[in-house]
């Protein structure tokens, strides 16, 4: 931390020089961290590092590195690509399932082209919707992810098959006992990038990522640039899929899916800034190998498995912190702001740490009063926009009900159907407020899964079937949720970490805590009252339905009618503007993440009641849907736009759709494709038609 | 230490080529120091995985093993790439044997081949590694799917509407089980699958998915259930919906202890029981991929290191418990289980989703305490 403070004035003295230096520093620090880890690993492992080990290391991290290079292009352009892992799986199964049918003599070159070709096709699919229809990258690629996963499972429903043996060259030696092939491959990738960077297209990627409007004004055809960014990224995922095929010699339809978060981590650790414009693929390659070295070091040190996710989370934070210390003017500025904020807080009464509601409200009221000069029309405009973006989800939801009635019957006029739907929706409806508010500020909360799981496990462990224990267990768990959110918020506001990095790291740390607390097997179970709350019926209505009704009112009022809500929208529309108009952005952001933590804790409680017990992975299924419903409900992933009622529509739509699909006997692969198409269809309906 | 063991191995390998004299000296020398054995497991956030890991640890801690084996555990998460990397690192760290829960049966092939080439014994439990140099310990998944489906068809007299809940899509285990079961159902035209969902082998997901299916159906519209995991939850949901224990639907599913306890006749004295984790006389067939397979894998790996013959593929007998063969254990020692008990007291096994198929003739070293807390039998 002291380094950060010391290094800060540099970028300010010469802005241009600082920027250029910083771009290299991100990379240089990634290389330095990698080298340090490498030496450390050498130190603690018995014997010197041999060629064999270098060869293994290089092939072990190559898939991740290549995929991270692809992802880097997308992130540089200001986007986000969730389809990377799925494309790797798709290429893997296509290469394996066609080997037997294809020309057995076809060589490395042919199959590599096939792999890259498949990647570019999916990339073109993404690119078309993102660049030309101006859809939000995160939703487009989320849909693509589901569709590609479905197609992958249609091609191959279980692991097996063989790929062309010639692909094995990728994991062999380029020069025996001297140079492993993966390093050559990565060298080629780097050379390609150095060439690309010098072209107009290379410059345009940075231009579009830094400021799309400015790029357009400067004559960059930003749509085409974006399109080719996704195509290019797809090509790299394809290459990664080809590489992993060569590495494994056969196929597994699930091989790439869990790599997604690691790919992001690699890009971020490599010094590329989320949001676009700064960083580069070379750093991502080192980022990938840093992540890999960490695993090896943990193994050599024999760190208990329970602590490994905690260690990885901390390393992620430290690596990004180290890389961003001097590298990035925005982050440096945030740090400066943070410092002034801290000193302001020191002068004041540290209200954020006490966090009493009364205190907050009184402050809020005064600020609102001061701001009331902003005229009424803004409100009306916002209202019209809300309808425009919230309605499509509800329209689609009605369509789903009609189809359900037609296909399964017993839906549209059946209260049981709606009751089940609301109970099943309750988890996402609550998460939508937390995740939605975070997204409204332009952030993202990836710590939701393990906040849910940890809170559920804590609750079940404390309650152990006793209703009386709920009296203290419920508040404790909710406070834990808030604390998790506060940690996230503090990391984002005061350390200047990007929300994705901070919450991703928190998620890993929480996972470790949950494992340590539960010893690997959570015990305890929910009390009868909590179970009845989620599963019993009073005159055909489950009690939680009333709760959700109240929650929806609360959420709408919170976001629409309170100063807090207005500050959230203010921050989402422009952090700097919000700051200059007197919003205490830091405090508001911490509160936003606290709200998200609180909502996740609530979901953990309700899920424990619903299932009767808590389990370790119970939150995993809620991360991507929590983001999807917010966006399908009309919110803008970059913040500032969206209404809770729209998100609620998104929740109902997705839950209704899943209910419909569960009632059929369609295979999972088809369902995944349908699900992806519906999400895509919904956002096409929400398309921004301006310009 | 590792260098020494490497040298031992090189020496032994070289000597093997030369003559049999060295082959005798190898085990004798290896006894002097512990075998370095690694466990590479998959996702730890799962009762089955945790239980299997406990049983491996207990096996390593048993008095017959403790002075022979130095066990280190690593978790790869759900990521096959990371497991590849971990196994590589284990080989580099001088492993003598690697016990592995393979995240992907195919992705590990080349790394396993390399490990074998360096003289490391690789033995997989539960799921298989397809490379021929690997040792495998698992049940016959197709048999599991077939036997349970046949039981359900018989219970329904070959006629009725059933709901199917599968496992994790895209895995061999799920595909083989589901395919075998569906082949059985296809032979009986009067068996209709009216709802099918992905259960992810999780009680929590089971409840969500069954709730979705029941949004448009009544329990009375369904005659039977074939769930890879989730009969415990399905029974609980039926009780919540107002069914009496006598009306519970026949359910073919997993070996969770909650489900086992529900199979006990109504009125059985069970310490710690509370509905729905209580004897209900539920009509069930309960099967499982037994979590002891990891412990057995370790034992076989050590046998192999000791120079004994170990078959490349060990097919475990399918642990089947039906309402007719259910029997409550009081303590859960290996001896007690050998005498035929197969369900555990809720007062000891608090988590109903805990997998109860922990008995094997082959592993007298590990009993209930092994699975719960990693303590071996005395």
mmCIF file of C-alpha atoms in Angstrom, chain A residues 91-118 162-168 170 238-239 241-243 245-246:
data_model
loop_
_atom_site.group_PDB
_atom_site.id
_atom_site.type_symbol
_atom_site.label_atom_id
_atom_site.label_comp_id
_atom_site.label_asym_id
_atom_site.label_seq_id
_atom_site.Cartn_x
_atom_site.Cartn_y
_atom_site.Cartn_z
ATOM 1 C CA UNK A 91 -13.971 -27.410 -30.895
ATOM 2 C CA UNK A 92 -12.775 -30.307 -28.793
ATOM 3 C CA UNK A 93 -15.803 -32.510 -29.536
ATOM 4 C CA UNK A 94 -15.976 -31.527 -33.200
ATOM 5 C CA UNK A 95 -12.335 -32.458 -33.723
ATOM 6 C CA UNK A 96 -12.854 -35.777 -31.976
ATOM 7 C CA UNK A 97 -16.137 -36.737 -33.566
ATOM 8 C CA UNK A 98 -15.009 -35.970 -37.097
ATOM 9 C CA UNK A 99 -11.626 -37.570 -36.961
ATOM 10 C CA UNK A 100 -13.000 -41.029 -37.722
ATOM 11 C CA UNK A 101 -15.081 -39.730 -40.611
ATOM 12 C CA UNK A 102 -12.552 -37.332 -42.057
ATOM 13 C CA UNK A 103 -9.404 -37.944 -43.980
ATOM 14 C CA UNK A 104 -7.103 -39.843 -41.634
ATOM 15 C CA UNK A 105 -4.074 -38.422 -43.376
ATOM 16 C CA UNK A 106 -5.165 -34.846 -42.876
ATOM 17 C CA UNK A 107 -2.472 -33.155 -40.893
ATOM 18 C CA UNK A 108 -1.958 -30.699 -38.148
ATOM 19 C CA UNK A 109 -2.592 -27.746 -40.389
ATOM 20 C CA UNK A 110 -5.992 -28.965 -41.556
ATOM 21 C CA UNK A 111 -7.339 -29.756 -38.095
ATOM 22 C CA UNK A 112 -5.993 -26.520 -36.655
ATOM 23 C CA UNK A 113 -7.806 -24.634 -39.382
ATOM 24 C CA UNK A 114 -10.988 -26.553 -38.592
ATOM 25 C CA UNK A 115 -10.649 -25.620 -34.927
ATOM 26 C CA UNK A 116 -9.966 -21.973 -35.604
ATOM 27 C CA UNK A 117 -12.749 -21.967 -38.194
ATOM 28 C CA UNK A 118 -15.331 -23.159 -35.682
ATOM 29 C CA UNK A 162 -9.989 -39.652 -30.533
ATOM 30 C CA UNK A 163 -8.564 -36.631 -32.254
ATOM 31 C CA UNK A 164 -6.053 -36.731 -35.064
ATOM 32 C CA UNK A 165 -2.727 -37.914 -33.633
ATOM 33 C CA UNK A 166 -0.985 -35.179 -35.593
ATOM 34 C CA UNK A 167 -2.425 -32.652 -33.128
ATOM 35 C CA UNK A 168 -0.191 -34.214 -30.505
ATOM 36 C CA UNK A 170 1.402 -29.229 -30.091
ATOM 37 C CA UNK A 238 -10.758 -22.240 -31.447
ATOM 38 C CA UNK A 239 -6.973 -22.475 -31.309
ATOM 39 C CA UNK A 241 -9.720 -25.868 -28.233
ATOM 40 C CA UNK A 242 -7.415 -27.343 -30.846
ATOM 41 C CA UNK A 243 -4.529 -27.220 -28.434
ATOM 42 C CA UNK A 245 -7.530 -31.587 -28.124
ATOM 43 C CA UNK A 246 -3.917 -32.259 -28.968
#
